[in-house]
Short mmCIF file of C-alpha atoms and ligand atoms in Angstrom, two decimals:
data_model
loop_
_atom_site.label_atom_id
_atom_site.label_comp_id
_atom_site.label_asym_id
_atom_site.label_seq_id
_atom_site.Cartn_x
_atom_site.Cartn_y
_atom_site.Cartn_z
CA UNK A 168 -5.14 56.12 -158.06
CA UNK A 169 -2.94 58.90 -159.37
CA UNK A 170 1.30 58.58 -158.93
CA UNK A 171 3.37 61.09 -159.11
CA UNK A 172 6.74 62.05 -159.09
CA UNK A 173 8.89 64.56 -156.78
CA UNK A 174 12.32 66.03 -158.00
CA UNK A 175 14.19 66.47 -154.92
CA UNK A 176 17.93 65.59 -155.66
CA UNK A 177 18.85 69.47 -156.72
CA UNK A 178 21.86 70.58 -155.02
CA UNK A 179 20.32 73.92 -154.07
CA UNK A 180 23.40 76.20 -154.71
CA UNK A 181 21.38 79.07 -154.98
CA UNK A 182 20.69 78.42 -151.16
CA UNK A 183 23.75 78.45 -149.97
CA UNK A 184 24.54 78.29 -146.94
CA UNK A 185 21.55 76.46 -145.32
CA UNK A 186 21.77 73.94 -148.45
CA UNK A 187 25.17 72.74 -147.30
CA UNK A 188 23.65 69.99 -144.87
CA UNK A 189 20.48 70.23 -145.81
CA UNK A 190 18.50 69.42 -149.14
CA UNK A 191 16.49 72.29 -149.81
CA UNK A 192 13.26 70.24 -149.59
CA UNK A 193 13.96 69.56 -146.55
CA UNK A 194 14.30 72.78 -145.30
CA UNK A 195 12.63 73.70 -142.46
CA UNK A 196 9.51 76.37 -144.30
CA UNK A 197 6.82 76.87 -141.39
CA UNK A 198 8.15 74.47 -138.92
CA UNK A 199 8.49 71.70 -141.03
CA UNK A 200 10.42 70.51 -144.07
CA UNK A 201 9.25 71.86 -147.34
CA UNK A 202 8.84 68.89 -149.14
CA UNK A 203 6.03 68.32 -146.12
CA UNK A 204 3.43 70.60 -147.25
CA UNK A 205 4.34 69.63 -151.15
CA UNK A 206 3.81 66.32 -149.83
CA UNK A 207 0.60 66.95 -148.04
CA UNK A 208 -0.93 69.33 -150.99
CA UNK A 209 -0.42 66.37 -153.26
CA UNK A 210 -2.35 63.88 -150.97
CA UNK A 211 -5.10 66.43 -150.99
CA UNK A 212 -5.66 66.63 -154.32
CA UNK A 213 -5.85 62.34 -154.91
CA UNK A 214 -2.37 61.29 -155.12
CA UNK A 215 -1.69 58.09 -153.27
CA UNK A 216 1.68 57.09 -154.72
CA UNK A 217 5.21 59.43 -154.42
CA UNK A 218 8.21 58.23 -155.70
CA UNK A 219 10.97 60.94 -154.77
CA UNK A 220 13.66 61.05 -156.98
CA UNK A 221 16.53 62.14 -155.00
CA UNK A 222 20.43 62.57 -155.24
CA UNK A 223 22.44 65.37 -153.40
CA UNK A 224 22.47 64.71 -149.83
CA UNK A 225 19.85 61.18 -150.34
CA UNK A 226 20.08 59.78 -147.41
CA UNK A 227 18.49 62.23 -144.98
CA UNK A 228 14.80 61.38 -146.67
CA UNK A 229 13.89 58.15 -145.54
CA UNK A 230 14.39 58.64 -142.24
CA UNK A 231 12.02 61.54 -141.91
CA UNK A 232 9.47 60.12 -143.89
CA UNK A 233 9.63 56.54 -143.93
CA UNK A 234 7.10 54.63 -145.80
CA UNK A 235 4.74 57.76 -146.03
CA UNK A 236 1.74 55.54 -143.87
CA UNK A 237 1.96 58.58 -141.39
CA UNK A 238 1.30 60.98 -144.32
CA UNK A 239 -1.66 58.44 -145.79
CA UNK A 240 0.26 57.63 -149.09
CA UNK A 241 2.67 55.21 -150.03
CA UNK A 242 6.15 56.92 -150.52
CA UNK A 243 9.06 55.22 -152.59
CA UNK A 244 12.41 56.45 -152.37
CA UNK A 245 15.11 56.54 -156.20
CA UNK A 246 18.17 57.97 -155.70
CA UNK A 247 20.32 58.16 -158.08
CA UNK A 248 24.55 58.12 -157.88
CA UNK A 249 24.98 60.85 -160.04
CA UNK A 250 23.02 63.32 -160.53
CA UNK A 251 20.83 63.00 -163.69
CA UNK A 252 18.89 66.35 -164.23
CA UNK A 253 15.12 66.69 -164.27
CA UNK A 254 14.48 64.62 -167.49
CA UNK A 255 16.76 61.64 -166.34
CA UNK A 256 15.67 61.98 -162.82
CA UNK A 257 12.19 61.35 -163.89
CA UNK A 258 13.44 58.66 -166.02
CA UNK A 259 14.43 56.82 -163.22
CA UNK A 260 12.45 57.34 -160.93
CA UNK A 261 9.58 55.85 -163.35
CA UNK A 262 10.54 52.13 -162.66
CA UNK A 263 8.58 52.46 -159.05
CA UNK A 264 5.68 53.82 -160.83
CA UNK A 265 2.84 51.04 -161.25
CA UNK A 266 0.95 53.14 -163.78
CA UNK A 267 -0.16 51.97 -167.32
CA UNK A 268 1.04 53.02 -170.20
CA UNK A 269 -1.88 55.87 -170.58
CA UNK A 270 -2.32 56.75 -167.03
CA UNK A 271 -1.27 59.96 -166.30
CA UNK A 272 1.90 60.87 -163.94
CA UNK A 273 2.49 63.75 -162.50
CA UNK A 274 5.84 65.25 -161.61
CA UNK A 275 6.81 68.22 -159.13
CA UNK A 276 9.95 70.20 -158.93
CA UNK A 277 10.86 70.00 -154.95
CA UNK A 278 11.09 74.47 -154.67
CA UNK A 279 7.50 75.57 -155.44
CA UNK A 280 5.11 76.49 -153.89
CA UNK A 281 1.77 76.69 -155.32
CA UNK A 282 -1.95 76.52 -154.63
CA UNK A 283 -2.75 75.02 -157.81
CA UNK A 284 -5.42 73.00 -158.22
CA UNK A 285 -3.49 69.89 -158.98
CA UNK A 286 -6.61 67.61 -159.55
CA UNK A 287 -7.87 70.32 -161.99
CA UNK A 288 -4.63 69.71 -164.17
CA UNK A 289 -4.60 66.18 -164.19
CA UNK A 290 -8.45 66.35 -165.60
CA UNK A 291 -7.54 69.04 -168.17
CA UNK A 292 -4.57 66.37 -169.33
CA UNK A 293 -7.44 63.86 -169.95
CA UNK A 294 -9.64 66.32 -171.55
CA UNK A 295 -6.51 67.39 -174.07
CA UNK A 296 -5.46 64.08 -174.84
CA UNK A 297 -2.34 65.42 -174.29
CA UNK A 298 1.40 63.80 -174.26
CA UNK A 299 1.91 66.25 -171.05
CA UNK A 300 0.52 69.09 -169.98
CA UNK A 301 2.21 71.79 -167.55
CA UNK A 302 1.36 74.12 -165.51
CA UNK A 303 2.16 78.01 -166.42
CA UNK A 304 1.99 80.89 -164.53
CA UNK A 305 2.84 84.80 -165.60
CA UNK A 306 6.26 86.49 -164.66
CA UNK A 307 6.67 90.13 -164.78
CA UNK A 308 10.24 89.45 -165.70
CA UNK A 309 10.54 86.08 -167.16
CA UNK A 310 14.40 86.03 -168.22
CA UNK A 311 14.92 83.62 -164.95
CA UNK A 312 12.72 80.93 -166.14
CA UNK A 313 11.46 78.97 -169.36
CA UNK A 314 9.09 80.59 -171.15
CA UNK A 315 6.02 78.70 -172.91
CA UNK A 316 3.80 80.40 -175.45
CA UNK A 317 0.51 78.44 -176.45
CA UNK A 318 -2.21 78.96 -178.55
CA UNK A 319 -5.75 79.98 -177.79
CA UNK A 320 -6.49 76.07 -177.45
CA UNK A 321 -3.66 75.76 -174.93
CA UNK A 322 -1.26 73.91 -177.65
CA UNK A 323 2.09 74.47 -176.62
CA UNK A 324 4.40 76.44 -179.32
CA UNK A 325 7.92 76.86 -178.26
CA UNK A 326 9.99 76.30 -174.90
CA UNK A 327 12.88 79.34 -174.32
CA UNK A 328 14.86 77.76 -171.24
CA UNK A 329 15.89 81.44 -169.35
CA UNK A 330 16.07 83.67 -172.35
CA UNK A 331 19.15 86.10 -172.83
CA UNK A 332 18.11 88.11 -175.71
CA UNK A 333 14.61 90.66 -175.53
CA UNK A 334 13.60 89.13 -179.11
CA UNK A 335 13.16 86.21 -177.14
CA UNK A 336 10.65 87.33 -174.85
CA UNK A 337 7.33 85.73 -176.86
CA UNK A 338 5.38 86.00 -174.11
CA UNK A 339 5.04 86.14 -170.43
CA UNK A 340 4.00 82.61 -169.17
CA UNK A 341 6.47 80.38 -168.02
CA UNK A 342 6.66 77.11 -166.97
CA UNK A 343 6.22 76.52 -163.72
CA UNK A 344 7.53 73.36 -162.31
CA UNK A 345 4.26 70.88 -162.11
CA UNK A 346 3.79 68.20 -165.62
CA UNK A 347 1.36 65.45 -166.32
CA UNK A 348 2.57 63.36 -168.48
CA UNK A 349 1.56 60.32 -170.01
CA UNK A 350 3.12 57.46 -168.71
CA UNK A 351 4.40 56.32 -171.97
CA UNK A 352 6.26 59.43 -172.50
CA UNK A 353 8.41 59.17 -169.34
CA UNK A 354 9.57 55.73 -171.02
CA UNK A 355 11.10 57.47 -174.06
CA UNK A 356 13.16 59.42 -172.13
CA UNK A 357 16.89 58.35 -172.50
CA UNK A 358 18.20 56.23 -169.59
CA UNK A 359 20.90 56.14 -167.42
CA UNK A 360 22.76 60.04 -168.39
CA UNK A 361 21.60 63.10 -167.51
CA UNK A 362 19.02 64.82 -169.52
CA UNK A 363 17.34 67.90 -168.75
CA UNK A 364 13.44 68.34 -169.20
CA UNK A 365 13.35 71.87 -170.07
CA UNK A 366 15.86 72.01 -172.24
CA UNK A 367 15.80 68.43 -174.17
CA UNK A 368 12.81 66.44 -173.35
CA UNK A 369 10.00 69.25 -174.26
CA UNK A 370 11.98 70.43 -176.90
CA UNK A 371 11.59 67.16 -178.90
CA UNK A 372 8.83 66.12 -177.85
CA UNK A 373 7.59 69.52 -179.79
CA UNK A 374 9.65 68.82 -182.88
CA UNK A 375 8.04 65.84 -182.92
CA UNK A 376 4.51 66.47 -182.97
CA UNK A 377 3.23 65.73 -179.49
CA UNK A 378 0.63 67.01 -178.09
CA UNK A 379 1.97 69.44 -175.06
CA UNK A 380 -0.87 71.39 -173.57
CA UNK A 381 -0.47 73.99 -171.14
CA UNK A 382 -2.85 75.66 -168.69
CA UNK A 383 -2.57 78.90 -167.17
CA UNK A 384 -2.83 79.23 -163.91
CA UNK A 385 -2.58 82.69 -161.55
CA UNK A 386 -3.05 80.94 -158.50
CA UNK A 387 -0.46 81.84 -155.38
CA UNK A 388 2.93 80.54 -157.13
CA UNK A 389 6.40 81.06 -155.65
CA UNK A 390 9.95 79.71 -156.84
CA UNK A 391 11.81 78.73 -153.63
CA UNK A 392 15.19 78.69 -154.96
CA UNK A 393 16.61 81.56 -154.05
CA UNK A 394 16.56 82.67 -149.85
CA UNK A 395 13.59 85.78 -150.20
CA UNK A 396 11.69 83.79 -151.78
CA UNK A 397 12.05 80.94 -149.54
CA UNK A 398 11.56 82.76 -146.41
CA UNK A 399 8.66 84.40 -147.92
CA UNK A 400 6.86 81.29 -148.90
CA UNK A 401 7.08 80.15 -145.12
CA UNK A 402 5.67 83.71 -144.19
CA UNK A 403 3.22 83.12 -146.48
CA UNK A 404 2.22 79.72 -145.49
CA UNK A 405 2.45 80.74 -141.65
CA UNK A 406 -0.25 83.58 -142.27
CA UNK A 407 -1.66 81.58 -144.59
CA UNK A 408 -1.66 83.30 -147.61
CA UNK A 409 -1.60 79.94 -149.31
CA UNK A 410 -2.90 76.97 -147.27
CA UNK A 411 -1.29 73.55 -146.52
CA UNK A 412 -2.20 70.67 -144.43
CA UNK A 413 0.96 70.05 -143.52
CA UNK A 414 1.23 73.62 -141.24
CA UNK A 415 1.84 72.25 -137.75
CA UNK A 416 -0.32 74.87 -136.33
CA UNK A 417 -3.04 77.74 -136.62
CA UNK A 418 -2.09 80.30 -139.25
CA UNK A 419 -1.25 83.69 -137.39
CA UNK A 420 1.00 86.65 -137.55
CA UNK A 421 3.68 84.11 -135.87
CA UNK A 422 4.04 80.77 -135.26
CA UNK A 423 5.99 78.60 -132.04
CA UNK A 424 7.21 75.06 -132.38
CA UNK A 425 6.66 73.21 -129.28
CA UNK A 426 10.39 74.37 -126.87
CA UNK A 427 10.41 77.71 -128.62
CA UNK A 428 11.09 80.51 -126.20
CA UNK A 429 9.87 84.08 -126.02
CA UNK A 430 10.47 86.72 -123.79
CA UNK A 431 7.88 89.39 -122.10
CA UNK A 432 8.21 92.22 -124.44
CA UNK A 433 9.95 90.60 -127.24
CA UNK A 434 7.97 91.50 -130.79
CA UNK A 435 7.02 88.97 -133.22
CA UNK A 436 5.04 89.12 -136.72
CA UNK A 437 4.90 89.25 -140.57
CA UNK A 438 4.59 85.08 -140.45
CA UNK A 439 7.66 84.63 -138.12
CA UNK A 440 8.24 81.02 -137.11
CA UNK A 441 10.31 80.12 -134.03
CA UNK A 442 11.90 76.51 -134.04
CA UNK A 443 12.52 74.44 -130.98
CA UNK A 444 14.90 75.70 -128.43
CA UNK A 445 15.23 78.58 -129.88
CA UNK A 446 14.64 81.65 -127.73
CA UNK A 447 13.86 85.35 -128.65
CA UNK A 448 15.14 87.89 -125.83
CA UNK A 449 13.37 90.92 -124.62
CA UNK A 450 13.08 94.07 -126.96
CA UNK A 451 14.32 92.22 -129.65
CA UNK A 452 11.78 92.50 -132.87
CA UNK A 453 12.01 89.44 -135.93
CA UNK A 454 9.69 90.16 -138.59
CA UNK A 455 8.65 87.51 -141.41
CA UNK A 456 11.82 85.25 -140.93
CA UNK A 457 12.44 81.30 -140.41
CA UNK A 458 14.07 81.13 -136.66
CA UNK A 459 15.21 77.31 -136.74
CA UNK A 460 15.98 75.06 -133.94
CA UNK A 461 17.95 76.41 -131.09
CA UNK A 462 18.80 80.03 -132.66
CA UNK A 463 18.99 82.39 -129.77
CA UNK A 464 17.91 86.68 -130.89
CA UNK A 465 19.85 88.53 -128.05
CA UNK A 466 18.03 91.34 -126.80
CA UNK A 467 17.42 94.78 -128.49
CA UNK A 468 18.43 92.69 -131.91
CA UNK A 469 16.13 93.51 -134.99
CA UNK A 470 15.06 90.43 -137.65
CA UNK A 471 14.07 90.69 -140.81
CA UNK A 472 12.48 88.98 -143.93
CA UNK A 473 15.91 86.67 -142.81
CA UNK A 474 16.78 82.72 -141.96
CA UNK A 475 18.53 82.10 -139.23
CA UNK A 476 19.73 78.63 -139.28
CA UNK A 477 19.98 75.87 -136.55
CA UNK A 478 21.79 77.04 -133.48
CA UNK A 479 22.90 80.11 -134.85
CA UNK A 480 22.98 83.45 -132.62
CA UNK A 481 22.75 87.23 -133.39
CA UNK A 482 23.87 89.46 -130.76
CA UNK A 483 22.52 92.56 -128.71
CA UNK A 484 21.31 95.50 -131.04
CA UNK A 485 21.97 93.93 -134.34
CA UNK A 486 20.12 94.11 -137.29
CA UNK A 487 19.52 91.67 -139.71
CA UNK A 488 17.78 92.38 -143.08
CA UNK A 489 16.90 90.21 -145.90
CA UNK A 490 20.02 88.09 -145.12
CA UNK A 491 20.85 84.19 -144.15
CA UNK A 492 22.75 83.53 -141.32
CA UNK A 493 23.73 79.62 -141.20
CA UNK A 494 23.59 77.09 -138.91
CA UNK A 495 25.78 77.19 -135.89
CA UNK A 496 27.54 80.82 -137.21
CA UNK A 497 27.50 83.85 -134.25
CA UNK A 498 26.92 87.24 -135.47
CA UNK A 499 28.06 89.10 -132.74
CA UNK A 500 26.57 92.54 -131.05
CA UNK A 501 25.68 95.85 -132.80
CA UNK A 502 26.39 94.57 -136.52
CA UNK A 503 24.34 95.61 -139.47
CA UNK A 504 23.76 92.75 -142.08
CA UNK A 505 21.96 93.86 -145.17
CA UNK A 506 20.25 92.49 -148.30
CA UNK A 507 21.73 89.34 -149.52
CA UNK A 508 24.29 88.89 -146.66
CA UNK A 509 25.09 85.17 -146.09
CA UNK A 510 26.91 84.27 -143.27
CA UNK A 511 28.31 81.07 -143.76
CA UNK A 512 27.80 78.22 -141.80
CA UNK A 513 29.81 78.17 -138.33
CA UNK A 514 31.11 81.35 -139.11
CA UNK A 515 32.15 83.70 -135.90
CA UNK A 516 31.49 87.68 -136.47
CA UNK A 517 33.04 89.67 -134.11
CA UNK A 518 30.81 92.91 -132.19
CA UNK A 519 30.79 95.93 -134.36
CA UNK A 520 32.75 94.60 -137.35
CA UNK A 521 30.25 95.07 -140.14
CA UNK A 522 28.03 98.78 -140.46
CA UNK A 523 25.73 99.43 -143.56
CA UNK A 524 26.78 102.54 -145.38
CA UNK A 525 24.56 103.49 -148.63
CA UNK A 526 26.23 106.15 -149.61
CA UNK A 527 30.17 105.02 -149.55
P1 GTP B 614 20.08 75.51 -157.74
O1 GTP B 614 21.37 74.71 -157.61
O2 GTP B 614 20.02 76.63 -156.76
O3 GTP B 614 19.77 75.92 -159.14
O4 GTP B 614 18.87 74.56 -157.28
P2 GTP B 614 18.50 73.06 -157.76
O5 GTP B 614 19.71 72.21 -157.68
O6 GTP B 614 17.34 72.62 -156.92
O7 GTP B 614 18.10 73.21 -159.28
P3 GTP B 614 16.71 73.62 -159.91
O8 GTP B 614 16.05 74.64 -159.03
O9 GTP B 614 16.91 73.94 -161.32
O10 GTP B 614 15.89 72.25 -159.83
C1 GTP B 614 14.49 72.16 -160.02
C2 GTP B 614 14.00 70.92 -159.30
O11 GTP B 614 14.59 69.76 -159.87
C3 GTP B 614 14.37 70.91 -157.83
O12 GTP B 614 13.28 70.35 -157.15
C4 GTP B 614 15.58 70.02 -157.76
O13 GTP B 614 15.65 69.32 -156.52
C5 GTP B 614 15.34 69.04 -158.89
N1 GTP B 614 16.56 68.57 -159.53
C6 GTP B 614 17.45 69.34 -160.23
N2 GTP B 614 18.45 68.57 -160.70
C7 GTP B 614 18.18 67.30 -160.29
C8 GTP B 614 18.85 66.04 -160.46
O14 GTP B 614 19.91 65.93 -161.10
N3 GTP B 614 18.27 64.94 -159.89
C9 GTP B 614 17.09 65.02 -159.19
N4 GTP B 614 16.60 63.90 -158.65
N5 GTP B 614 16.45 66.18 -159.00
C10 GTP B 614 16.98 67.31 -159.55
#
């Protein structure tokens, strides 16, 4: 039996605005929650036991997931009343495991997506006699996340949480969300205050003399935190790029929920999904976006690489690029929303009030 651990108590600012009712696992990424394919890659690979550490916006879990019997695994649910990090989340979330001391444990951040081979990991853990052993990948630019050199045995050297000076670039792996650790490790993490993994729990654990081990792995890996990324991972997992069980269809160049609506002449692609109720008019084109529940594209209206979030509407002839519009806001006809735009939730944009000029 393996256990493991999934952070999911992040308040996802970086997602704003479909984070504001929603916890970014359980954002909808090809039709159904995130945290459902994490879910269902970890049952693949052996793990019987989830304990999901959450905080921000707790309560709308459970419900969704229950017990986990639908899923085949048990699921147990620690929130915690303050937030408490990734260390002290972990932490706490430990009392529900049922492991011993030397079993190993492993933990997931909630916003990647990966197709590592999470068995593999757990056997190269054993095989290091390690304290805990992560998963790295390679960044072209690594100044967003920590960066782990190792030597040519895999020993772990140093930790740089999000580096700010060039001398500080060692190296280009960086750590990349998925531990093992030794069960008895967890336990000498402080209780009951927040403590953060990257930053203080790997650190010491170095100083100390522990054993960290960590295995490169180039496998598909994607960072969900920010909105490309997140509506490229359910592209991705739509077309099937990288697989998961958890995809509640065949992988295509677009994919319908049950109640989606498309009209005759209407173009979809680039891993599109289409939520429930939601209905795409005739000549309008969405490319590579997350359509959720009840969004309506008017006609003529161009979508892409975008989320449009539940209920939500874009008018006749508009264009959206690279941009979040959130749930329940109206962009109205011929507008041009660019790179980055965010249209907050509920918002109301008139026709014709916003035009994309490059060169003003
Ligand atoms: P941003 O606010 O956009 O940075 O996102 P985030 O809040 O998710 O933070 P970050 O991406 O650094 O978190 C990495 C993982 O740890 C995510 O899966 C989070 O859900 C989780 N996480 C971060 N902080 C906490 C916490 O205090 N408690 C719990 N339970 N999980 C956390």
């Amino acid at each position: 039996m393996t256990e493991a651990i999934l952070l999911a108590g992040g308040k996802g600012s970086r997602l704003r605005p479909v984070t504001l009712h929603t916890p970014k696992p359980m954002v909808p990424a090809a039709g159904v929650p995130f945290l459902a394919h994490q879910l269902a890659r970890a049952k693949a690979a052996g793990v019987t036991h989830v304990v999901l550490a959450t905080s921000y916006l707790a309560e709308v879990f459970e419900p969704y997931f229950g017990d986990g019997s639908a899923l085949g695994m048990r699921l147990t649910y620690v929130t915690e009343d303050q937030p408490l990090g990734t260390g002290g989340a972990i932490r706490s979330a430990a009392d529900a495991l049922t492991s011993g001391p030397a079993d190993p444990v492993l933990v997931f951040n909630g916003d990647i997506l990966t197709g590592l081979d999470i068995a593999g990991l757990v056997d190269a853990h054993q095989r290091a006699g390690a304290a805990v052993t992560l998963h790295l990948t390679r960044a072209d630019d690594p100044r967003e996340y920590g960066l782990v050199p190792t030597d040519d045995t895999g020993r772990v050297l140093d930790f740089t949480e999000k580096p700010q000076h060039p001398d500080e670039i060692v190296t280009d792996q960086i750590n990349a969300g998925c531990y093992v650790f030794r069960r008895e490790v967890i336990d000498t993490i402080p209780a009951g205050r927040p403590v953060s993994v990257e930053r203080e729990t790997f650190p010491q654990l170095l100083a100390a003399g522990a054993l960290l081990h960590g295995v490169v792995d180039r496998t598909y890996w994607l960072d969900l935190g920010r909105p490309a990324c997140f509506v490229k991972a359910s592209a991705d997992l739509v077309r099937g790029i990288v697989a998961s069980p958890a995809l509640p269809g065949p992988t295509g160049e677009y994919l319908l929920l049950p109640g989606a609506q498309v009209a005759d002449g209407a173009k979809l692609g680039g891993g599109t999904v289409v939520g429930a109720g939601a209905r795409i008019e005739a000549g309008a084109v969405v490319e590579g976006s997350i359509v959720l529940d009840g969004a309506r594209v008017a006609e003529g209206a161009q979508v892409y690489d975008s989320l449009l979030g539940a209920r939500s509407s874009v008018g006749r002839n508009t264009t959206v690029t690279g941009a979040v519009v959130g749930d329940d806001a109206e962009v109205g006809s011929a507008n041009e929303l660019t790179d980055g735009a965010r249209v907050w939730c509920d918002a109301r944009i008139p026709d014709a009030a916003i035009r994309f000029s490059p060169d003003c």
